[in-house]
Coordinates of C-alpha atoms in Angstrom, one line a residue:
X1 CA 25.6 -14.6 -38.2
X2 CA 22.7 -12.7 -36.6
X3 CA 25.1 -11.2 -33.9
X4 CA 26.7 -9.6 -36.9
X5 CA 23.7 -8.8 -38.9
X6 CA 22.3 -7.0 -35.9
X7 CA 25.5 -5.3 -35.3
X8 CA 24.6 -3.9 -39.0
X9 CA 23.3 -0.2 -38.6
X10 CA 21.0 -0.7 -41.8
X11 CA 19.6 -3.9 -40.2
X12 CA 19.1 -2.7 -37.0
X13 CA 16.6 -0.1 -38.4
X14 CA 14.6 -2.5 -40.5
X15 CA 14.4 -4.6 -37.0
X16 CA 13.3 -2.0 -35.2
X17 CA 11.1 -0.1 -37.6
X18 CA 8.9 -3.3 -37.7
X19 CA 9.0 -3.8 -33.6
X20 CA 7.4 -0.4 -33.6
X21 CA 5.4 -0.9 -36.4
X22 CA 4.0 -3.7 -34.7
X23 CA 3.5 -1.9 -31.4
X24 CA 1.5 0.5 -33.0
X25 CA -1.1 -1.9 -34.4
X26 CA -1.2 -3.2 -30.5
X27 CA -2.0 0.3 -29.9
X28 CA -4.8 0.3 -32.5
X29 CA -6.0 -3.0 -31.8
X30 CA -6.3 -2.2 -28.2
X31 CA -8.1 0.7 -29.1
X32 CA -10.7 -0.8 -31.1
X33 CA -11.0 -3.4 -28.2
X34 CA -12.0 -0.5 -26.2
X35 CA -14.6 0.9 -28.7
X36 CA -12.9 4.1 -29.0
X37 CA -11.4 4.5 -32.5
X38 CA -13.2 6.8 -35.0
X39 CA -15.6 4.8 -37.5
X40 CA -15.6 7.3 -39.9
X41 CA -11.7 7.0 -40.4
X42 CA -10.5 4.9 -43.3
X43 CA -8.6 1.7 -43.0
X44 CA -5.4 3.9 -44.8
X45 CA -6.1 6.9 -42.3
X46 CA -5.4 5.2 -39.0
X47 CA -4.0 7.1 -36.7
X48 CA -1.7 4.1 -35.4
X49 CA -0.1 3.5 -39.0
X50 CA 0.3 7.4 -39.3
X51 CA 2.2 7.4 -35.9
X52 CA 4.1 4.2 -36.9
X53 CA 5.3 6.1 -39.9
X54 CA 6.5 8.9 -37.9
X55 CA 7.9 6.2 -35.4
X56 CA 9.9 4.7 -38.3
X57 CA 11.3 8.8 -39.6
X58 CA 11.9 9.3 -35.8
X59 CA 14.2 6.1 -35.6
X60 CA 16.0 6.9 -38.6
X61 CA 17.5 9.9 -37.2
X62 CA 18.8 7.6 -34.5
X63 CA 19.5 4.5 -35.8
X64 CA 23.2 5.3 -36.6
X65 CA 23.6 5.7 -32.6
X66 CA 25.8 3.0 -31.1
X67 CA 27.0 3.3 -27.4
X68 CA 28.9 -0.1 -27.8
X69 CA 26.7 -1.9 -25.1
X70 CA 27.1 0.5 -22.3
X71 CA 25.2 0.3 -19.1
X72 CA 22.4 3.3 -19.2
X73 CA 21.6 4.1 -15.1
X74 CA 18.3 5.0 -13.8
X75 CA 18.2 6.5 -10.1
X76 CA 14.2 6.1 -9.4
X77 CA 11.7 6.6 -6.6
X78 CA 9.7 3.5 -7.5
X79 CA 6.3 2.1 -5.2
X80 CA 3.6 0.0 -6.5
X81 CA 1.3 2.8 -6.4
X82 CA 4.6 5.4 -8.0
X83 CA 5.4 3.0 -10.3
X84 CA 8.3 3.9 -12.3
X85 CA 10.1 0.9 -13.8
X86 CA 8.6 -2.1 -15.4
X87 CA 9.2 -5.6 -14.6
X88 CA 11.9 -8.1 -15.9
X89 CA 10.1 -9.6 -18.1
X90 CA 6.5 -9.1 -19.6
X91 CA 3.8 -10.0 -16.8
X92 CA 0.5 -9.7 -18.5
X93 CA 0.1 -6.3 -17.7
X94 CA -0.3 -4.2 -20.5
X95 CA 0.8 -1.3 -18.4
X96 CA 4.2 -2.8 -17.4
X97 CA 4.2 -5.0 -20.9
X98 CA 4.2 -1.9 -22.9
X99 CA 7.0 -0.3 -20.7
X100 CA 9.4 -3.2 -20.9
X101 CA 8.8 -3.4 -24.8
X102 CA 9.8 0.0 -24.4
X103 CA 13.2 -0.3 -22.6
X104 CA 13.9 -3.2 -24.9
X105 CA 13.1 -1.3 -28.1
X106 CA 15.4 1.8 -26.6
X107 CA 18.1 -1.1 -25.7
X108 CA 18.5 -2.4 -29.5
X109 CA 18.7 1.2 -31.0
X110 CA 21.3 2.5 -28.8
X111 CA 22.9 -1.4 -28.1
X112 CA 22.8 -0.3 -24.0
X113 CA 21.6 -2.0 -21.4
X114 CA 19.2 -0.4 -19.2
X115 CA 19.1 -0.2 -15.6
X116 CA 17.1 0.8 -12.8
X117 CA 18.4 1.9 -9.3
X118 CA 15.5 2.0 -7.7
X119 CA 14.3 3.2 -3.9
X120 CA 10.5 3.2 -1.7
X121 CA 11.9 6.2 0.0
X122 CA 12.0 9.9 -2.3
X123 CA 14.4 11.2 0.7
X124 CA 16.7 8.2 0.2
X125 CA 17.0 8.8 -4.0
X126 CA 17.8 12.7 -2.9
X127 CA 20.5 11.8 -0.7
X128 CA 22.3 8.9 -3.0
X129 CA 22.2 12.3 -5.6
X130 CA 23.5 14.5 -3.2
X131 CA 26.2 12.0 -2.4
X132 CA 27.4 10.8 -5.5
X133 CA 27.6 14.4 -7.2
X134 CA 29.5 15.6 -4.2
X135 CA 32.2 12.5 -4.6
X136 CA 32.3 13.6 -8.8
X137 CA 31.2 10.2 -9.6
X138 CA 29.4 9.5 -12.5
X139 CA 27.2 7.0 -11.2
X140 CA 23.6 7.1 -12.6
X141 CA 22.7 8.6 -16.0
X142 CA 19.2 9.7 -15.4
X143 CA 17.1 10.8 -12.2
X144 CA 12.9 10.1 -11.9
X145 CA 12.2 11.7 -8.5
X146 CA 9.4 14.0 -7.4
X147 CA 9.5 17.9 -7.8
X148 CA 8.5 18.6 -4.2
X149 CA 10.9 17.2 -2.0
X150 CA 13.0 16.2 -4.6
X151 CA 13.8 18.1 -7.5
X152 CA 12.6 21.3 -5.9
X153 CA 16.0 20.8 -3.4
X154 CA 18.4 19.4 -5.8
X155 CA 17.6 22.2 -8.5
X156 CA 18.6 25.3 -6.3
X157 CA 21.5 22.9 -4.9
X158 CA 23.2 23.2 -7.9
X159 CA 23.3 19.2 -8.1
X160 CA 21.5 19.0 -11.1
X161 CA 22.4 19.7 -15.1
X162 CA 20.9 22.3 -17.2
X163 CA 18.4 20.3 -19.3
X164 CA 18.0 23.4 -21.7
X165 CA 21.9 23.1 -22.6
X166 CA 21.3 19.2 -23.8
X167 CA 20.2 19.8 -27.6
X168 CA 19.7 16.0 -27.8
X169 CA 16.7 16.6 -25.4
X170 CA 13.2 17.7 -28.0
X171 CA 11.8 19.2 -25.0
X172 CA 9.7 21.5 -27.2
X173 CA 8.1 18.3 -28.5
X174 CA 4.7 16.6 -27.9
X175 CA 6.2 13.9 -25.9
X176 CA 7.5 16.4 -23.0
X177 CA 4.8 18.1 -20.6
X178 CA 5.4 21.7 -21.9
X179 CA 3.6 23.2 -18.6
X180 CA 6.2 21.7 -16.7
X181 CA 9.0 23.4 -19.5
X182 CA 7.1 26.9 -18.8
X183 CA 6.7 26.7 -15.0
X184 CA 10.7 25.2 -14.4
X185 CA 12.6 27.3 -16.4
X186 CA 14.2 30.0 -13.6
X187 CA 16.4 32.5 -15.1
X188 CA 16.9 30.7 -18.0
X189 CA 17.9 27.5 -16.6
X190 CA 15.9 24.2 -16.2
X191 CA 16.7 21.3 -14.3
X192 CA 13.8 19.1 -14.2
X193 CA 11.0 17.6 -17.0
X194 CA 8.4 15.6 -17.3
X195 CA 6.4 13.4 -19.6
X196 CA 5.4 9.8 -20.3
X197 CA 9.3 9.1 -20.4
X198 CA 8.6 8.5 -16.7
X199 CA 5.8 5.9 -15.9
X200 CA 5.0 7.5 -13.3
X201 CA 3.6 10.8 -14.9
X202 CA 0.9 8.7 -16.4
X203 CA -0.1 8.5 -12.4
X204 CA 0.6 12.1 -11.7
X205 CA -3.0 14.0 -12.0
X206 CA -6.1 13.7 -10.2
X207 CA -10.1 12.8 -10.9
X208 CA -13.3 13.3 -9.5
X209 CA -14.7 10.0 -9.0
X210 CA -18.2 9.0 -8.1
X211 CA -20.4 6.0 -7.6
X212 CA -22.6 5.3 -10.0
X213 CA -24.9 3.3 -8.5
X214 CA -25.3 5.7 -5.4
X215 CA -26.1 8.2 -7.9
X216 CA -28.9 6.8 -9.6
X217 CA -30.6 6.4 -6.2
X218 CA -30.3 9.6 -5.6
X219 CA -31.6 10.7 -9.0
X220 CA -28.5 11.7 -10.5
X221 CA -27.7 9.9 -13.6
X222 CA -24.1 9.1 -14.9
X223 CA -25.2 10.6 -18.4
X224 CA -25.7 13.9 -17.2
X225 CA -22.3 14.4 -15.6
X226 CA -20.6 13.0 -18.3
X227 CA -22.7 15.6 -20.5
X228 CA -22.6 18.3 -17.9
X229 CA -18.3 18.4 -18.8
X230 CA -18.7 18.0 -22.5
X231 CA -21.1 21.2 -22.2
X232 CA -18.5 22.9 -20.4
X233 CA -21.1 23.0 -17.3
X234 CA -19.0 21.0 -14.8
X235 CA -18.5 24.0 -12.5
X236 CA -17.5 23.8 -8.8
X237 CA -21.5 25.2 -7.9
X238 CA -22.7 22.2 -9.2
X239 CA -20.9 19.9 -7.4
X240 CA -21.3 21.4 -4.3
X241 CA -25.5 21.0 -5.0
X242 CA -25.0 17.7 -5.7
X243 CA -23.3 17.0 -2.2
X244 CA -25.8 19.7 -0.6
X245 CA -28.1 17.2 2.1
X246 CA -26.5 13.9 1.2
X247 CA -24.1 13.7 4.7
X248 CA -26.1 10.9 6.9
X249 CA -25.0 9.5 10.2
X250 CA -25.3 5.9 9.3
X251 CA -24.3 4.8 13.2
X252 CA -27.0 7.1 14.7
X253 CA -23.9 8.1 17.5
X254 CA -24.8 12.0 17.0
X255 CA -21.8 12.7 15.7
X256 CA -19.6 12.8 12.0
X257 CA -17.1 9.9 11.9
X258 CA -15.6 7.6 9.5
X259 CA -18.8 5.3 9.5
X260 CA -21.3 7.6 8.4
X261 CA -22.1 8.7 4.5
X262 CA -21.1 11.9 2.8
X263 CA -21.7 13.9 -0.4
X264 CA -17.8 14.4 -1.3
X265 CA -14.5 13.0 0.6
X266 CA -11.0 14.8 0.0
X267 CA -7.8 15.7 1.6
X268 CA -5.5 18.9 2.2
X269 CA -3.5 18.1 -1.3
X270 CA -7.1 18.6 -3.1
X271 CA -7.0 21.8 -2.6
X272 CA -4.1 23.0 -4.4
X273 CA -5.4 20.6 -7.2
X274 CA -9.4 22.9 -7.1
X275 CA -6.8 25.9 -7.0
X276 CA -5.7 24.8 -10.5
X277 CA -9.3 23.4 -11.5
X278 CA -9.8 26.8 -11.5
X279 CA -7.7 28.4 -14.2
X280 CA -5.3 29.7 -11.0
X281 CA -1.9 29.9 -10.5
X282 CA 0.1 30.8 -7.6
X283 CA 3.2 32.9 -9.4
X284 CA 3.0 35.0 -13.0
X285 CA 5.8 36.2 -15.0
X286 CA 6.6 39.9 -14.4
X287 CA 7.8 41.5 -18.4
X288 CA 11.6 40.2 -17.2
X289 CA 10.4 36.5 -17.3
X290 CA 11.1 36.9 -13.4
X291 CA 8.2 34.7 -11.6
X292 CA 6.1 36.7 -8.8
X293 CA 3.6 35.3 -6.5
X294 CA 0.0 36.2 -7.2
X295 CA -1.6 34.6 -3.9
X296 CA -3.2 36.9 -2.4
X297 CA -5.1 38.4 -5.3
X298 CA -8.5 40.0 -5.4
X299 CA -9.2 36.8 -8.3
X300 CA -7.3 34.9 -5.9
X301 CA -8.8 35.1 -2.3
X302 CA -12.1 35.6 -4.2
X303 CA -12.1 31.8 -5.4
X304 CA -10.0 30.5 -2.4
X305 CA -13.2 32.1 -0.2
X306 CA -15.8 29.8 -2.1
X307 CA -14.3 26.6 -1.8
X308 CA -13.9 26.9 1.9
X309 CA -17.5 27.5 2.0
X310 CA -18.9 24.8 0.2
X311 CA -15.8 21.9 2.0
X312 CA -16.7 23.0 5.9
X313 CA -20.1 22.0 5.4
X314 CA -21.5 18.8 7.2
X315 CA -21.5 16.9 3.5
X316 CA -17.9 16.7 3.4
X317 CA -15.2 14.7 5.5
X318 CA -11.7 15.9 5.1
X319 CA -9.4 12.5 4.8
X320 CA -6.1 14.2 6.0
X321 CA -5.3 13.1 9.4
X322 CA -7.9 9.9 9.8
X323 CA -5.1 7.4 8.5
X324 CA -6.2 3.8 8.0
X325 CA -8.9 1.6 8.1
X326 CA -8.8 -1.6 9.9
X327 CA -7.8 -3.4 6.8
X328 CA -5.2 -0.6 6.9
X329 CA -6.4 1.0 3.7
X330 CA -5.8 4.6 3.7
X331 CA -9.0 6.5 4.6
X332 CA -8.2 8.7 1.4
X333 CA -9.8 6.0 -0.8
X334 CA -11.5 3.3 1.3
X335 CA -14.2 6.2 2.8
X336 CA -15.1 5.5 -1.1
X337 CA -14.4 2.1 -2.2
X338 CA -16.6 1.2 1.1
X339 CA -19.6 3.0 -0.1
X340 CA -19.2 5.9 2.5
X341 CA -18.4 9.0 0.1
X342 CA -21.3 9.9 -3.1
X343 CA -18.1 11.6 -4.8
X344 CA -14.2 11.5 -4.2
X345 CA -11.9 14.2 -5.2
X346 CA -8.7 11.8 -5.3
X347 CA -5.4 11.3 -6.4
X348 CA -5.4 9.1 -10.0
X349 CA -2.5 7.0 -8.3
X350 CA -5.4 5.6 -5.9
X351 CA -7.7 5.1 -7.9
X352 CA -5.5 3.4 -10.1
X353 CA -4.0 1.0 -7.6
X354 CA -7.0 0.4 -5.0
X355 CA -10.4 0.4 -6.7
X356 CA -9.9 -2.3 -9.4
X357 CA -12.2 -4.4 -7.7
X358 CA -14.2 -2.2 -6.5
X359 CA -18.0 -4.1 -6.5
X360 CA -20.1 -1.1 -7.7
X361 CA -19.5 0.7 -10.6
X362 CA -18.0 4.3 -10.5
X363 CA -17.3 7.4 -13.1
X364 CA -14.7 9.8 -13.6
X365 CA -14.9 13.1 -13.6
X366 CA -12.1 16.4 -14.3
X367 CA -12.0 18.5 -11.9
X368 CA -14.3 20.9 -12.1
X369 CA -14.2 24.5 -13.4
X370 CA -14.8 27.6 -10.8
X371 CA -16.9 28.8 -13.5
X372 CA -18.8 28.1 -17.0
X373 CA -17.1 30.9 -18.6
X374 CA -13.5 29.2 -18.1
X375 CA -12.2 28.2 -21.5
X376 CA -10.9 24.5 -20.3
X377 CA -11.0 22.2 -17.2
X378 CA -7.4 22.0 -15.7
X379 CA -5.5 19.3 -13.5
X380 CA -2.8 20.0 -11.2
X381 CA 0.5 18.1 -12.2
X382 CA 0.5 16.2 -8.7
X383 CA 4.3 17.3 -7.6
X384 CA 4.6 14.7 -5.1
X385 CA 4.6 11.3 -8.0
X386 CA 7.8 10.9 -8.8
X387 CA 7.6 11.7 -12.2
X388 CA 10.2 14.5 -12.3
X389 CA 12.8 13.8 -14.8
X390 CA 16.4 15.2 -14.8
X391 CA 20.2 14.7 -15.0
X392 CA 22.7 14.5 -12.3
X393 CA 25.4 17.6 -13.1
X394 CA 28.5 14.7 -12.6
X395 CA 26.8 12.9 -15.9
X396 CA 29.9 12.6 -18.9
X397 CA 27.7 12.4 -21.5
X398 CA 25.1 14.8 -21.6
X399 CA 24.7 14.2 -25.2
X400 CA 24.2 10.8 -25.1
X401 CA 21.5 10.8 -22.0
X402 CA 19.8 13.4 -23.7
X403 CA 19.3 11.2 -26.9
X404 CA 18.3 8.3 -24.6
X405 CA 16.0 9.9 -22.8
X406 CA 13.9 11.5 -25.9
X407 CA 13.8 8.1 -27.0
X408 CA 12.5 6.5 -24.2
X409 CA 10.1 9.5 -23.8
X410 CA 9.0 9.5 -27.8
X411 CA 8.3 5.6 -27.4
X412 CA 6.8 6.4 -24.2
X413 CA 4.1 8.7 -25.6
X414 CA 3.5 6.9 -28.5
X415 CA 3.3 3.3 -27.5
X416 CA 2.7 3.4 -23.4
X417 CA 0.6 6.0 -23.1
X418 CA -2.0 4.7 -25.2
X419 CA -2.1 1.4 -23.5
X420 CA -2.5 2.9 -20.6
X421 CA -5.2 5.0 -21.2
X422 CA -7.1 2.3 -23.7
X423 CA -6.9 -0.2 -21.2
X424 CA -5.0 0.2 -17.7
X425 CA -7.2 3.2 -16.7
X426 CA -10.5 2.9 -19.5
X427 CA -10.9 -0.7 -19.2
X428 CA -9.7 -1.8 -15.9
X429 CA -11.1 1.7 -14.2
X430 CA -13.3 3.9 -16.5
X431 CA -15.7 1.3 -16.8
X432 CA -18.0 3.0 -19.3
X433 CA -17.4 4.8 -22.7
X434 CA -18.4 8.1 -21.4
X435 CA -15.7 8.1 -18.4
X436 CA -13.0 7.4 -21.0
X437 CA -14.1 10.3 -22.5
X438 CA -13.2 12.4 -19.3
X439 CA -9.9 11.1 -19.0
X440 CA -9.0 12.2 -22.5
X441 CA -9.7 15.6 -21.0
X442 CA -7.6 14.7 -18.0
X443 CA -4.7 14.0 -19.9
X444 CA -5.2 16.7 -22.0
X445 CA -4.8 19.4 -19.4
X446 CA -2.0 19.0 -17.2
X447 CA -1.0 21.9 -15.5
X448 CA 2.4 22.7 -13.3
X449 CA 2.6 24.8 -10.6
X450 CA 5.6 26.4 -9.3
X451 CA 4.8 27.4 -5.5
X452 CA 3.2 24.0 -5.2
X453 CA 6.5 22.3 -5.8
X454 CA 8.8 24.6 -4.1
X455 CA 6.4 25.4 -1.4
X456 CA 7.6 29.1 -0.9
X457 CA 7.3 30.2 3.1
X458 CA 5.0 27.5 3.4
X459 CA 2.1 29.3 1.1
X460 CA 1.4 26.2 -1.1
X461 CA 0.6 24.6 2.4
X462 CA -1.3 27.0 4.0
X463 CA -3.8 27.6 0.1
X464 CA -4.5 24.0 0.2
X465 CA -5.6 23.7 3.6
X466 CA -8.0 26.7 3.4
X467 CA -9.2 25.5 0.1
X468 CA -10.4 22.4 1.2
X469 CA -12.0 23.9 5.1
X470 CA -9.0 22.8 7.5
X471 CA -8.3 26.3 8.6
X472 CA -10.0 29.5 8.1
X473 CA -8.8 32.8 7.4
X474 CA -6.3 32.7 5.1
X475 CA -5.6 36.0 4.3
X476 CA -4.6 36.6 8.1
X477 CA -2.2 34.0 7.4
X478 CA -1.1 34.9 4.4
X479 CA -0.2 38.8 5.4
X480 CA 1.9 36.8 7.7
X481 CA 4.5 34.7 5.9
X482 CA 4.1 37.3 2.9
X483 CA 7.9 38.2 3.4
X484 CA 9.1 35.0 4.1
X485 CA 7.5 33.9 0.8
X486 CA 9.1 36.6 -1.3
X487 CA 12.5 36.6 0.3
X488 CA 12.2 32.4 -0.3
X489 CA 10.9 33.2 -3.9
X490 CA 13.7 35.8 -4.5
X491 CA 16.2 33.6 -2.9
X492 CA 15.5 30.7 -5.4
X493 CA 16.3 33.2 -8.2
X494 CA 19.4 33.7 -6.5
X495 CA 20.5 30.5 -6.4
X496 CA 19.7 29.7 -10.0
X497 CA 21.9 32.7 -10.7
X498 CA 25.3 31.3 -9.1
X499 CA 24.6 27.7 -10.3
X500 CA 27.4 26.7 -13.1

């Protein structure tokens, strides 16, 4: 008897209309847990019901959908730190928790059965694509990967399907990252996305972190950072006073090593994400729509100039190449977690997975603006997470993935996201009200960049390392891969041109 009433279209929808409903007083509980929901908002104004309601319309639409229990595929790049897929069952992580509700919520509308294929090595995903669309099999129905060395091969390769073709797909919708849907879209065509459908995205930005307790030594109080962004203030000249004289050579050896203290640690990838910080991008659409790179710009080389500047000073130790510590904790984020850094400028996929237990207490800061008179803080869309979403071009049923996929992506903005950012990130990281604050405007501000996922005659590469002080004279450098840049650029369009 419940088989059949379940079977039931109507019944289905009632079910699932409360399972969300539900969810979304999770969502508001948790919020108020957090001390973050608005006081001056009526019991019949919150902004969980309001979603739920819109959850409930959103189902509706859907809830006539039956795939007849069909197995739906996921190929994924999936690490502990790149998570992409949740657990079996619920583990007491609200992170994972609210991502397997998810699939299961998705399974029950559609009656599929989800499944995750998933691999530790990006190069490994690429190839099983590769492989299976070249044998025509119909193997997996949707691809989470990275955009640089992933997506940004796979695209041109003609391996992938137009996403802009599949009207199933509400790409012009809150729940899809709509810088990614500007910067992908080549001659019309678009063969990756991105958005909370993949768990991953959630991971794919990066903070400015600092400890807390370091500062107030120093005579720098939390407060003022935190009001210092809301002011709009938080401007690359003040965090390079703030580092200014901090640098001390803990081991008294005469020289600058991993055992010594420093105002600000980061690596080469920082740099493409203070490039962005700073209202930047690397390509601009010419009146055609046709993308043209903008590097070497008066704006550009002007703001590329500063930051190697301020990063070769004595006060900051470039992470790159040191490797690990002797616990074997990358030197990216222990320099920190072991008191040897006053700020980090990290990856939020670190931060997330290493400083949990972190002893003292730390904040989190955007990345800061080049100057006061920039309208918003920005952060880079870190292209190497593997939170590019797409469709392999030997999928049957376009149709079908497509309404899948907005599904899990609708659900995944309204009922992961949230928990992640209530409590994965502002309660187990931002341990204070203030740094929750920050990472609303984190969140808020994800920007794409095109040459920093394809890479175009090895510019991204060379921007980032100047940026950050690992090489010097860029514009040298520049003048000499400028060709090989535009012919790569220009060969990309040409290869979006023959793809069918």
């Amino acid at each position: 008897m419940e088989g059949a009433l379940m079977s039931n279209p109507a019944w289905r929808l009632v079910a699932l209309t409360l399972v969300v409903a539900i969810l979304f007083t999770l969502v508001s509980c948790a919020e108020k847990t957090a001390n973050v929901a608005d006081a001056s908002k009526k019991p019949g104004d919150s902004s969980a019901l309001q979603d739920a309601e819109t959850a409930s319309d959103y189902i509706a639409k859907l809830s006539g959908k039956n795939f007849g229990g069909e197995t739906f595929t996921i190929l994924c790049t999936h690490t502990e730190e790149r998570p992409n897929m949740p657990f079996e069952e619920e583990v007491g992580d609200i992170f994972y928790d609210s991502a397997y509700r998810r699939d299961r919520i998705v399974e029950d509308l559609f009656n599929i059965n989800i499944e995750y294929i998933s691999d530790t090595d990006r190069g490994a995903v690429r190839t099983k694509v590769m492989n299976t669309v070249n044998a025509q099999e119909d193997a997996y129905d949707l691809l989470l990967t990275t955009t640089a060395d992933g997506f940004n091969t796979l695209a041109p390769g003609g391996y992938l399907y137009d996403l802009r073709s599949v009207d199933s797909l509400l790409l012009d919708e809150d729940w899809w990252c709509q810088s990614m849907n500007e910067e992908m879209v080549v001659n019309g065509k678009q063969y990756v996305a991105t958005g909370p459908a993949c768990l991953a995205y959630l991971y794919s930005t990066f903070f400015v972190i600092f400890n807390i307790n370091l500062a107030s030594d120093r005579g720098i109080s939390d407060e003022s950072l935190y009001n210092a962004v809301i002011d709009g203030k938080w401007t690359i000249d003040m965090l390079a006073s703030l580092i200014k004289g901090v640098y001390a050579d803990l081991n008294n050896n005469g020289r600058a090593d991993t055992e010594d203290f420093y105002g600000l640690d980061l690596d080469d990838s920082q740099g493409n994400a203070l490039y962005a910080g700073a209202g930047l991008k690397t390509t601009q659409r010419n009146p055609d729509g046709i993308p043209e790179l903008v590097i070497d710009s008066e704006r550009s080389i002007t703001v590329l100039d500063k930051f190697n500047s301020i990063f070769t000073t004595q006060d900051v130790i470039q992470t790159e190449s040191l490797g690990n510590d002797p616990s074997g904790l990358s030197y990216k984020i222990s320099l920190f977690k072991n008191r040897r850094s006053l700020f980090s400028l990290n990856r939020a996929a670190f931060v997330m997975s290493y400083l949990r237990d972190m002893e003292d207490d730390y904040g989190i800061l955007p990345v800061p603006k080049y100057e006061e008179s920039q309208k918003s803080y920005y952060t880079l869309f870190d292209p190497w997470m593997p939170s590019g979403i797409g469709l392999l071009k030997t999928v049957s049923d376009a149709e079908k993935v497509g309404i899948v996929t907005d599904a899990m992506a609708y659900l995944g903005y309204t009922t992961v996201q949230p928990n992640v950012l209530s409590l994965t990130l502002k309660e187990k990281i931002a341990r204070d009200e203030n740094s929750k604050k920050m990472l609303d405007i984190v969140y808020d501000n994800i920007t794409v960049d095109l040459n920093t996922i394809f890479n175009f005659g090895e510019t991204s590469i060379y921007l980032r390392q100047y940026a950050v002080g690992s090489t010097s004279n860029f514009i040298s450098t520049y003048k000499k891969v400028a060709k090989a840049a535009q012919k790569a650029l220009e060969k990309l369009m040409e290869q979006y041109d023959v793809i069918t």
